[in-house]
Coordinates of C-alpha atoms in Angstrom, one line a residue:
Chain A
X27 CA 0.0 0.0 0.0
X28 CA 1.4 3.5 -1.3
X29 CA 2.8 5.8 2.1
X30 CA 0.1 8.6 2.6
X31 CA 2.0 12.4 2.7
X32 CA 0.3 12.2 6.2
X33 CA 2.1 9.5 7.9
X34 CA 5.6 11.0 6.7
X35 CA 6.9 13.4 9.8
X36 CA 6.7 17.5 9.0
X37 CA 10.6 18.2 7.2
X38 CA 12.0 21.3 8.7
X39 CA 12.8 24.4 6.9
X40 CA 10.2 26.5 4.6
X41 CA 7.4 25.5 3.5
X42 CA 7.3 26.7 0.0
X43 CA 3.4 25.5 -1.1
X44 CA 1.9 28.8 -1.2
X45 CA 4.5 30.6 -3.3
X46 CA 2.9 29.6 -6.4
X47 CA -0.2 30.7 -5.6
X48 CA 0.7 33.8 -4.3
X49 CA 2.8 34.7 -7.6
X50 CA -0.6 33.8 -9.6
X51 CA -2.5 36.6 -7.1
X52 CA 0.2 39.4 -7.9
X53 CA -0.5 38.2 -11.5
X54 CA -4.2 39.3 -11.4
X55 CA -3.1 42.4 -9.7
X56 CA -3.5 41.8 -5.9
X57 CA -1.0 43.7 -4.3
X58 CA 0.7 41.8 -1.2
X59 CA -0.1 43.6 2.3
X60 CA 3.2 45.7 3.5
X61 CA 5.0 45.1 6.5
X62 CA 5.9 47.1 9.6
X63 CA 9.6 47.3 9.9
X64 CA 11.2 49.2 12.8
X65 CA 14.1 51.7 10.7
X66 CA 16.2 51.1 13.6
X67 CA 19.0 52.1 15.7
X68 CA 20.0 49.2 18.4
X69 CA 23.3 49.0 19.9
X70 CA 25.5 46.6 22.2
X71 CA 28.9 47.0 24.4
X72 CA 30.7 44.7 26.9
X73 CA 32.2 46.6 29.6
X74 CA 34.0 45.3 32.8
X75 CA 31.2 44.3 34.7
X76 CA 28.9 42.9 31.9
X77 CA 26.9 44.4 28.5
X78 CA 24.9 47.4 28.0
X79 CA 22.2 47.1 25.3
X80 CA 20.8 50.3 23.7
X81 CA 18.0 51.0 21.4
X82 CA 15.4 53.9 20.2
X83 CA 12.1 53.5 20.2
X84 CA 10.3 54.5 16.3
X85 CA 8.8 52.1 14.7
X86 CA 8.3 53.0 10.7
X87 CA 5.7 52.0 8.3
X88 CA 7.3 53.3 5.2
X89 CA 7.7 57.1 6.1
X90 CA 5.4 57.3 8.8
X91 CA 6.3 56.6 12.3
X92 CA 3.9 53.7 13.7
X93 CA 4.7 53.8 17.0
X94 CA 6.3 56.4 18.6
X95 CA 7.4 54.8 21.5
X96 CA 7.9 50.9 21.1
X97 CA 10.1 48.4 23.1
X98 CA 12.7 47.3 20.6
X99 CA 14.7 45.2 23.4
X100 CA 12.9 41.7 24.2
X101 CA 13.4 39.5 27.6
X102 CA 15.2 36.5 26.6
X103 CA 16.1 35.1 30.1
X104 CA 16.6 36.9 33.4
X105 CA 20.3 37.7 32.6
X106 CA 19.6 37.5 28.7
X107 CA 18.5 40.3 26.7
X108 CA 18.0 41.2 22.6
X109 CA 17.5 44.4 20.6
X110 CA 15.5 43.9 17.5
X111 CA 15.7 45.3 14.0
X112 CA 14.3 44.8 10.6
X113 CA 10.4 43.7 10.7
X114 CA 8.5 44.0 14.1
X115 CA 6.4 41.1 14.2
X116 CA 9.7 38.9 13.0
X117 CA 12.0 40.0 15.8
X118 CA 8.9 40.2 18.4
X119 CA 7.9 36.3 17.4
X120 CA 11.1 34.8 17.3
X121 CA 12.9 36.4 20.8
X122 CA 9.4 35.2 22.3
X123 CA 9.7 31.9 20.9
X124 CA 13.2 31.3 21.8
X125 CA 12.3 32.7 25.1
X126 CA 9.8 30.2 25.2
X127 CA 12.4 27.5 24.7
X128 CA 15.0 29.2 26.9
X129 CA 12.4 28.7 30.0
X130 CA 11.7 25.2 29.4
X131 CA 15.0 24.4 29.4
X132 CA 15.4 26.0 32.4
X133 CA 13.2 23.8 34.3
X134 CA 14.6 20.7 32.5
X135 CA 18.5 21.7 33.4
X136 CA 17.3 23.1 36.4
X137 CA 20.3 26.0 35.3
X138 CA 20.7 29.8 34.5
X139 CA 20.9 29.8 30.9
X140 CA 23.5 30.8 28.8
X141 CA 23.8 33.4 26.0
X142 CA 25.0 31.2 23.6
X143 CA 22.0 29.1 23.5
X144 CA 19.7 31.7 22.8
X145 CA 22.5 32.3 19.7
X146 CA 22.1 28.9 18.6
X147 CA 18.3 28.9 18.9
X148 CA 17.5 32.0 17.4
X149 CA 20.8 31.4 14.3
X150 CA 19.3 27.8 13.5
X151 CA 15.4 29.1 13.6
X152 CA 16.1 32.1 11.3
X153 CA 19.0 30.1 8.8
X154 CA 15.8 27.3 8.3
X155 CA 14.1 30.2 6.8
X156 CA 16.8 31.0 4.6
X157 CA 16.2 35.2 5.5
X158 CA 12.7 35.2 5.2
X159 CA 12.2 36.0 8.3
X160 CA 13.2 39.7 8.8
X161 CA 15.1 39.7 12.5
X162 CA 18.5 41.7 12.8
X163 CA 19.5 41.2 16.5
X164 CA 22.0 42.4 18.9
X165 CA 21.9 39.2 21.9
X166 CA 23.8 40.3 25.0
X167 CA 23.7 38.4 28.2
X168 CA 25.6 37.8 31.8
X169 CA 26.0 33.7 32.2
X170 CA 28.2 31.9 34.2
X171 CA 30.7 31.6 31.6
X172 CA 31.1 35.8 31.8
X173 CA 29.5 38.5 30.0
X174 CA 28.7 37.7 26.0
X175 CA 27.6 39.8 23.2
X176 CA 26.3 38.6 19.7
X177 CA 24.6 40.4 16.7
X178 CA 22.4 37.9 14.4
X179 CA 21.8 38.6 10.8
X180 CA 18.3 37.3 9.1
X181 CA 20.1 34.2 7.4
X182 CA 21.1 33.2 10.3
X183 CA 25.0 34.0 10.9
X184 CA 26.6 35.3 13.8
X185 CA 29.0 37.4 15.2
X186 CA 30.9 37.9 18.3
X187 CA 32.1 41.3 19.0
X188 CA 32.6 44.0 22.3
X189 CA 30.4 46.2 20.4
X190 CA 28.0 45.7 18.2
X191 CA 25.4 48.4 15.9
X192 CA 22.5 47.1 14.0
X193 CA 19.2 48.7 12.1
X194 CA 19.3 51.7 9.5
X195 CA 21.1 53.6 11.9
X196 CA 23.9 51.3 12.2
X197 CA 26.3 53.7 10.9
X198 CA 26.0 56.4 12.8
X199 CA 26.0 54.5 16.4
X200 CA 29.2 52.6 14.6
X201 CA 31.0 56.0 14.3
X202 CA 30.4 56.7 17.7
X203 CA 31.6 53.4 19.2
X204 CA 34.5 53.6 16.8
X205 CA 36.2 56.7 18.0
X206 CA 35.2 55.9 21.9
X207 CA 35.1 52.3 22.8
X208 CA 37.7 51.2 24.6
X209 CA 37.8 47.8 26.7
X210 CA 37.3 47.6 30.4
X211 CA 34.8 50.8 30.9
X212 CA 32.8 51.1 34.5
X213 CA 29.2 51.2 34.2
X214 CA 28.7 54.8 33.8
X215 CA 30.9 55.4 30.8
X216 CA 29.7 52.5 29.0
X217 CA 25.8 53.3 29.4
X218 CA 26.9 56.9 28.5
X219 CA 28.0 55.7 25.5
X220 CA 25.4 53.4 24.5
X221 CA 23.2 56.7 25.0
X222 CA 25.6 59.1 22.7
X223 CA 25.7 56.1 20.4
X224 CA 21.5 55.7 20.3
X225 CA 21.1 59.4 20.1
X226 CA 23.6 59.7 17.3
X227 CA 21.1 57.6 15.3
X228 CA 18.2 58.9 16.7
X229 CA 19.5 62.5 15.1
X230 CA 21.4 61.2 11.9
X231 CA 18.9 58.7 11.0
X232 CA 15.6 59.3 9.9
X233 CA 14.0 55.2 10.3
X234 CA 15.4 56.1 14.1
X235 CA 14.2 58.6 16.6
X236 CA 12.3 59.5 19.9
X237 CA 13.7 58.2 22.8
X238 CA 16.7 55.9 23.9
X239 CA 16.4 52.5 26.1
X240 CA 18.9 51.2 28.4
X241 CA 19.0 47.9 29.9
X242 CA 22.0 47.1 32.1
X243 CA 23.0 43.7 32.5
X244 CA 25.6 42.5 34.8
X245 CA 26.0 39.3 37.0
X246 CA 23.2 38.3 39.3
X247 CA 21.6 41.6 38.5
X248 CA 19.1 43.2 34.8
X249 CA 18.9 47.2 34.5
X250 CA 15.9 47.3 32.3
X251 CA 15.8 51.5 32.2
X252 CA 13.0 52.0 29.6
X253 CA 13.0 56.0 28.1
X254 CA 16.5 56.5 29.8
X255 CA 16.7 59.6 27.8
X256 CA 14.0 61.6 26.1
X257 CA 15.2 63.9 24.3
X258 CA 13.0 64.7 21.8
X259 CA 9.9 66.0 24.2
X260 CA 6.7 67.2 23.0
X261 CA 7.3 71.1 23.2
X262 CA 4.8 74.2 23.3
X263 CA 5.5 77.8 21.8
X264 CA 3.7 78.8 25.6
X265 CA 4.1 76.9 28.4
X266 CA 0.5 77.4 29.8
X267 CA -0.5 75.7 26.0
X268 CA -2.5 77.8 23.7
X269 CA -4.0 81.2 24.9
X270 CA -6.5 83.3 23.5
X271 CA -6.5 86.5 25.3
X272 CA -9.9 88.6 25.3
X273 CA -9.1 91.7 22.6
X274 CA -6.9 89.6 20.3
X275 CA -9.9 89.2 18.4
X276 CA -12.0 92.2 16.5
X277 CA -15.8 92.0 17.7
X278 CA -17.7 92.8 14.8
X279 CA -21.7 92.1 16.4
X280 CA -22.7 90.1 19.3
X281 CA -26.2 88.4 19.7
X282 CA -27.2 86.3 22.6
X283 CA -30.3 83.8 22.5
X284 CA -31.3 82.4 25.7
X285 CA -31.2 78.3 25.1
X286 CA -33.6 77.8 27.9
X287 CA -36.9 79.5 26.5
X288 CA -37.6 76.6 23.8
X289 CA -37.0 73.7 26.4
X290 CA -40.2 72.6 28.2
X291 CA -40.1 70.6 31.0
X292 CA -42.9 67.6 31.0
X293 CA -43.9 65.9 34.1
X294 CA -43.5 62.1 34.3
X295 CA -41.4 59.5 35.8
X296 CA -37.9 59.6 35.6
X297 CA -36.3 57.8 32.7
X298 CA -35.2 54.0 34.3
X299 CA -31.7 53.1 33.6
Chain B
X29 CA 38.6 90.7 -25.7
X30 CA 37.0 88.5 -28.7
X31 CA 36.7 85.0 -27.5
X32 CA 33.6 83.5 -26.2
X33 CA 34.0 80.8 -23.3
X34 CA 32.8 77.8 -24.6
X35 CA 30.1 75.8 -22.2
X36 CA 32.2 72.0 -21.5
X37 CA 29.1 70.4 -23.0
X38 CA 29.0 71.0 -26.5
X39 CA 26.4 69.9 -28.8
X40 CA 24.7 66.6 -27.0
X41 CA 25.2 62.7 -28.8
X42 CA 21.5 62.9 -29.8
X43 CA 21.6 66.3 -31.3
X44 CA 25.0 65.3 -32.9
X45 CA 22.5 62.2 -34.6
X46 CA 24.7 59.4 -32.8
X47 CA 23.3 56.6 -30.7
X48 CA 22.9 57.8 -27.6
X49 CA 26.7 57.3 -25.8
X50 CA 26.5 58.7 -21.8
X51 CA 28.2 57.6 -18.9
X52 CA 26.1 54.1 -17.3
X53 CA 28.9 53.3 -14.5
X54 CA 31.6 54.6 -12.7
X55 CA 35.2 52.5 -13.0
X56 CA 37.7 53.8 -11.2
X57 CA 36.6 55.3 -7.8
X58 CA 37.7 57.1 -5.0
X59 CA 36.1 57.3 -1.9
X60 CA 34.8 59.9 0.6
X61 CA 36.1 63.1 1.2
X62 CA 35.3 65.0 4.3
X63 CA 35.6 69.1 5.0
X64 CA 34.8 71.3 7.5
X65 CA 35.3 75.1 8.6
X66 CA 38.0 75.9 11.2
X67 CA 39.2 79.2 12.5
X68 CA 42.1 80.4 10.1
X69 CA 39.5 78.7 6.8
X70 CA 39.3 75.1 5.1
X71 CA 40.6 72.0 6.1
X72 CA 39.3 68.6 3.1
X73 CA 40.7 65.6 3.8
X74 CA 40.6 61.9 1.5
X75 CA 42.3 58.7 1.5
X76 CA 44.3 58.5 -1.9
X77 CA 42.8 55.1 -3.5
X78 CA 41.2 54.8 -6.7
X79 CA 39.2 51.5 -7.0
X80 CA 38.5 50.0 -9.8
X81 CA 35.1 47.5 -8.7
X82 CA 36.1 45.3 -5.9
X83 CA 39.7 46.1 -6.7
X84 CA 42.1 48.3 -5.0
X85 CA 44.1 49.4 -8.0
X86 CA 45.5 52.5 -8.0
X87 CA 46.8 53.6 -4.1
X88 CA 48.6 57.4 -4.7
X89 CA 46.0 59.3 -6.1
X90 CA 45.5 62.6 -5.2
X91 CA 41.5 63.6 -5.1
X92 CA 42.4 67.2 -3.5
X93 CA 43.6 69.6 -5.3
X94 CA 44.1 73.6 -5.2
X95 CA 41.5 76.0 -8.0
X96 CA 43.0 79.2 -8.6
X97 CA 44.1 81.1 -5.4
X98 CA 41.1 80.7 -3.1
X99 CA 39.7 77.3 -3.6
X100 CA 40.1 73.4 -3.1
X101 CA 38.3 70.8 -4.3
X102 CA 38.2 67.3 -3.1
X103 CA 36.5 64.8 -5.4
X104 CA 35.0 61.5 -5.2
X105 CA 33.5 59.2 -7.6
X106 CA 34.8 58.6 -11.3
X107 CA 37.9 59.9 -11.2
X108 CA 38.8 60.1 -15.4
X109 CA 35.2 62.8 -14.8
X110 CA 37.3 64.0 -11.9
X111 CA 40.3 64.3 -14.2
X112 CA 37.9 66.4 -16.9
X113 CA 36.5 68.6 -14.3
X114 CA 39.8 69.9 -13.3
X115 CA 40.7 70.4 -17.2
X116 CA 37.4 73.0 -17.2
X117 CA 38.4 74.5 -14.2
X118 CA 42.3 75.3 -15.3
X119 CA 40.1 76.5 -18.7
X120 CA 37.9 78.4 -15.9
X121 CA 40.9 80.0 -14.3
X122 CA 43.1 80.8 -17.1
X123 CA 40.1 82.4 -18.5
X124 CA 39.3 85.1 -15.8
X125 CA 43.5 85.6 -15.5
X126 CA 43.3 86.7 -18.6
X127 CA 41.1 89.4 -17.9
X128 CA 43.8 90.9 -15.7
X129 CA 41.4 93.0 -13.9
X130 CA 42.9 92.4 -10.1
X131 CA 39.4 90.3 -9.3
X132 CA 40.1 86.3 -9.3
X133 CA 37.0 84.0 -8.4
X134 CA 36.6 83.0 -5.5
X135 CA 35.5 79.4 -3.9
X136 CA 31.2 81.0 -4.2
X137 CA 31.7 81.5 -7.5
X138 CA 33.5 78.6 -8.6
X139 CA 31.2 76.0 -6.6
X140 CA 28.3 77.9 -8.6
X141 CA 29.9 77.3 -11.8
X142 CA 30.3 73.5 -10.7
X143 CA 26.6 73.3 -10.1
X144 CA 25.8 74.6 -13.7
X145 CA 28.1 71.9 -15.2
X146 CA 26.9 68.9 -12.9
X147 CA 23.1 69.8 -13.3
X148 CA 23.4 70.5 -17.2
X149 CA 25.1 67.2 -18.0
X150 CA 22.8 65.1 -15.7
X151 CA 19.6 66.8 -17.9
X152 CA 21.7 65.7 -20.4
X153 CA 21.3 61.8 -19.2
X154 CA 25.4 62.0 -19.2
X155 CA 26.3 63.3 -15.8
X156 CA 29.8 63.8 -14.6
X157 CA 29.9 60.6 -11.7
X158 CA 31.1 62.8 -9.1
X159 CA 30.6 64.7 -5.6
X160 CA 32.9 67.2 -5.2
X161 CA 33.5 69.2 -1.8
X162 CA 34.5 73.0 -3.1
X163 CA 36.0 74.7 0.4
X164 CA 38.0 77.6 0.2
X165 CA 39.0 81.4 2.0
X166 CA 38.5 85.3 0.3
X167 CA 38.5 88.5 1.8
X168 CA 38.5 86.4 5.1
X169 CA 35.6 85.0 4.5
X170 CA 34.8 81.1 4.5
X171 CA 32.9 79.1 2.1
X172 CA 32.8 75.4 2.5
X173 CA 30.3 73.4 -0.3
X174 CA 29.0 70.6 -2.0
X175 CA 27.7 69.3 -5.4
X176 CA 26.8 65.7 -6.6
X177 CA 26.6 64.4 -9.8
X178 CA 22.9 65.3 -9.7
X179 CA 23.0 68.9 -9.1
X180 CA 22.3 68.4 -5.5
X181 CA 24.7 71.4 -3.7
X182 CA 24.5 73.2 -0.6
X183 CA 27.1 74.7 1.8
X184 CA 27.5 73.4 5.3
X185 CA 30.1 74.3 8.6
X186 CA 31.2 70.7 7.6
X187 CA 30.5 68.1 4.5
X188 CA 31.1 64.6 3.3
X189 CA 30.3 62.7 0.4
X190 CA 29.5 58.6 -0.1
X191 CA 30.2 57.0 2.9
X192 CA 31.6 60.3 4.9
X193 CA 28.0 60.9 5.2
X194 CA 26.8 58.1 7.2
X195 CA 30.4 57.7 9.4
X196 CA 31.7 61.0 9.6
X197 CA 28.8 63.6 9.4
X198 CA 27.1 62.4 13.0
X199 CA 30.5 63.0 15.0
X200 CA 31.0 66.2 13.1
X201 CA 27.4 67.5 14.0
X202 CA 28.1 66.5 17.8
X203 CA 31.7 67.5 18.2
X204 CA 32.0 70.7 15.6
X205 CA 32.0 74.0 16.7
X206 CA 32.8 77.3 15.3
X207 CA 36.6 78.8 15.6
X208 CA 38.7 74.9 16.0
X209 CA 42.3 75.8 16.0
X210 CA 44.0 73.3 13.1
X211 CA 45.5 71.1 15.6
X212 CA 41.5 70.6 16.8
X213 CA 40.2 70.8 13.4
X214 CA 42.8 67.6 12.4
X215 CA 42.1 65.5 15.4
X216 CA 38.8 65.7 14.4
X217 CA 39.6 65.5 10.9
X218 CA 41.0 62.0 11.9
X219 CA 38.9 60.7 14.2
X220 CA 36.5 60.6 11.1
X221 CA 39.3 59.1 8.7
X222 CA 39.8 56.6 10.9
X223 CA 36.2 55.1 11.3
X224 CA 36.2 55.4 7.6
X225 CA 39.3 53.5 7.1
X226 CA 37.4 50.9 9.6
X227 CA 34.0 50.7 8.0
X228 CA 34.6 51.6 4.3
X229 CA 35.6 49.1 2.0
X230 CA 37.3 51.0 -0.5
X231 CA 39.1 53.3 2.0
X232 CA 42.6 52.6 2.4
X233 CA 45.3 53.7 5.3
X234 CA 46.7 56.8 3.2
X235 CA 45.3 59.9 3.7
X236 CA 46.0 63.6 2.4
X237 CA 45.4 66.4 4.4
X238 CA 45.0 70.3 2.5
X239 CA 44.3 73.0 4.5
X240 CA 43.2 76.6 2.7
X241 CA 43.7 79.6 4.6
X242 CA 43.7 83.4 3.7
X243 CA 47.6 82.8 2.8
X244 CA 47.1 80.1 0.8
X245 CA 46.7 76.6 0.2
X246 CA 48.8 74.2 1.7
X247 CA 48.7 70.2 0.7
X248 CA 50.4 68.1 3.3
X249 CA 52.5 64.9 2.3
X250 CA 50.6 61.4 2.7
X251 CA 50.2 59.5 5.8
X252 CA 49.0 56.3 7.4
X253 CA 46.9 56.5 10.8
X254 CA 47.0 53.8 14.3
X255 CA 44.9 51.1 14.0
X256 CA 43.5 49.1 17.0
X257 CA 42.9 45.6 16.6
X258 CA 43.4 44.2 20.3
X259 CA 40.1 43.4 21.5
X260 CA 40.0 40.4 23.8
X261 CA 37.0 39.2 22.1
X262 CA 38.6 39.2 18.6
X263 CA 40.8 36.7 20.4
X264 CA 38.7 33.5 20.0
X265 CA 35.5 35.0 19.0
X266 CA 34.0 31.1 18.5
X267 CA 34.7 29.9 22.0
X268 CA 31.7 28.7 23.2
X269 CA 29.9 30.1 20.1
X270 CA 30.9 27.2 17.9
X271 CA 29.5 28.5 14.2
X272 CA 30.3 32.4 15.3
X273 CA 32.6 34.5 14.0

């Protein structure tokens, strides 16, 4: 008797059925839906203690700004955190669902986990999808093996580095940390940097902008310091808001009509609820 | 005086009734060039590579060079259209010399006349692949500018072309300010090179410096910068990471 598709186990990788079908729809004129991608600056630094992780928070949908105050870095574990670029639902589904995995590992080690396997969950989920799935990442992380930090591309390589840019503002965050990283800074230098590095795409970039996120991680202790900086607040040309002082204005007529005289008043129960 | 200065552009291909013949790609390249205002006038820096696709063929070439007695200009792109602009602007100059009048033109007017040529010959489908950073000092007063091969110009405390612009324009918007002294003005000169030289492909470890004052111009002799490669996590970056780089 001929094997039925059905009792064969699921292959991993992409599942490629609906391509054709979906090449016949932008055929007949269908236009596929557009995506939200976040126009990013997120950054990363080891310093002596541990890793600082910076990001802003705009996320774009082609030239207008989304959401002007998103959370662009995810909780991966307790002492494991990661900054997302490139499509927002992609980096939001996939840190969940290796954070997912992280936690049940958790309880079946019974062990803090370790920044490198979030890096080999999240490299071998995204390579499967050969890049489809949109997720730059900056992974950085305190384990007991010290302090890590990774950047993730969509097809799934990875990189080890003390400091690490990502997102369309990549380049202006890298010129930052190139001219002032150096290794071994305390914890106030190296989140100061992060924030000159974050605010340096925020200003130079236009996917990046608003405010700049902090989150401190060092051993046996997270920093998650969301709007560390604002920098960009909503201003008024007044501070009492708008004013609109009696005279300003020319008076040409005035007319009052008493509202009252046309209401009348009927007797009756009061209306129920 | 009888002769008329002839426009550089001539009659087009398509008026001349040949198949259309215009520049489609750039070949041999140079790389960003960054300028920016000090006290005493102008200081434009570039590497001196000239890359020819993915190669690094030619490293001593000079993309700064002196126009007349108040200008610079730094170029980057195509550098046989760099080597064609200079040939208009020594026509330029030896033009208004002629005149002998005591008036030369100064960095304004020859960054206008730059603009004319760029925007004509890319209206013309057959643009000059070039940015070009114009700086230069006259009657003490500073003019630092910038044209692309699109026409695009405008003049700025500081500029950059290609790369220049993503590297070195955010440290010179934070860390500018007006009246550097040249020893500032190169630190920060180089702090700019050097991410360049880090994140650039096509930039290479050589770098020209030409600073234009009132006095004059002055091109200083090539020189390599310090790189830093010792991070401890360039060491081993795979330990524990089996698969990373």
């Amino acid at each position: 008797m001929a094997r039925v598709d059905t009792d064969l186990p699921p292959k991993g990788g992409f599942s490629f059925d609906l391509c054709r079908r979906n090449e016949m729809l932008v055929k007949k004129g269908v236009t596929l839906p557009g995506f939200k991608k976040t126009g990013t600056t997120i950054v990363g630094l080891v310093f002596q203690d541990g890793v600082v992780l910076g990001a802003d928070t705009r996320a774009t949908e082609g030239p207008i700004v989304a959401d002007k105050n998103c959370e662009k870095i995810h909780y991966m574990a307790p002492n494991i955190y990661c900054c997302g670029a490139g499509t927002a639902a992609d980096t939001e589904a996939v840190t969940d669902m290796v954070s997912s995995q992280l936690q049940l590992h958790r309880y079946a080690t019974g062990r803090e986990s370790r920044v490198v396997t979030a890096l080999t969950l999240l490299k071998s989920h995204l390579f499967s999808y050969q890049g489809h799935v949109s997720a730059a990442l900056v992974l950085g992380g305190v384990d007991v093996t010290g302090p890590h930090l990774h950047t993730v591309y969509p097809h799934g390589s990875t990189d080890t580095l003390p400091f690490a840019t990502m997102g369309s503002g990549s380049l202006a965050a890298m010129s930052v940390f190139e001219s002032k990283f150096k290794e071994g800074l305390t914890r106030d230098e190296g989140i100061s940097l992060v924030a000159e590095a974050i605010c340096s795409g925020i200003f130079n970039d236009l996917g990046s902008g608003s405010n700049v996120d902090v989150c401190v991680i060092t051993k046996g202790k997270t920093e998650y310091l969301r709007n560390h900086l604002l920098p960009n607040p909503r201003t008024y040309v007044s501070s009492r808001g708008y004013s609109f002082v009696n005279g300003h204005t020319e008076v040409l007529s005035t007319k009052i009509i008493p509202l009252m005289e046309n209401v009348e008043i009927a007797e009756g129960d009061v209306m129920e609820e | 005086m009888a002769q008329r200065f002839e426009a550089p552009n001539g009659p087009s291909v398509e008026e001349l009734g040949l198949d259309s013949e215009r520049t489609l790609n750039p070949y041999v390249t140079g790389t960003s060039v960054i300028g920016l205002k000090y006290k005493d006038g102008i200081i434009l820096a570039a590497d001196t590579g000239g890359s020819y696709g993915s190669t690094l063929r030619y490293k001593s070439v000079e993309r700064i060079k002196p126009i007349g007695k108040h200008s610079l200009i730094g170029a980057s792109g195509e550098i046989s259209d760099f080597q064609e602009i200079l040939k208009y602007l020594d026509e330029l100059i030896i033009y208004d010399n002629m005149w002998d009048d005591g008036n030369s033109l100064g960095p304004k007017e020859v960054h206008n006349y730059l603009n004319r040529v760029m925007y004509n010959r890319r209206n013309k489908f057959n643009p000059l692949w070039n940015s070009l950073v114009l700086g230069g000092v006259k009657n003490g007063q500073k003019y630092l500018g910038v044209v692309n091969m699109i026409g695009t110009h405008f003049e700025d405390n500081h500029v950059a072309t290609g790369f220049g612009n993503h590297l070195a324009r955010p440290i010179l918007r934070a860390e500018w300010h007006a009246d550097l002294s040249f020893e500032e003005a190169v630190k920060l000169v180089e702090k700019c090179l050097l991410v360049l030289l880090y994140r650039d492909r096509s930039a290479i470890n050589k770098f020209q410096i030409a600073k234009i004052t009132e006095e004059g111009v002055t091109i200083h002799p090539t020189y390599s910068l310090k790189t830093f490669w010792g991070f401890s996590a360039f060491q081993n970056p795979a330990k524990g990471a089996e698969g990373s780089w």
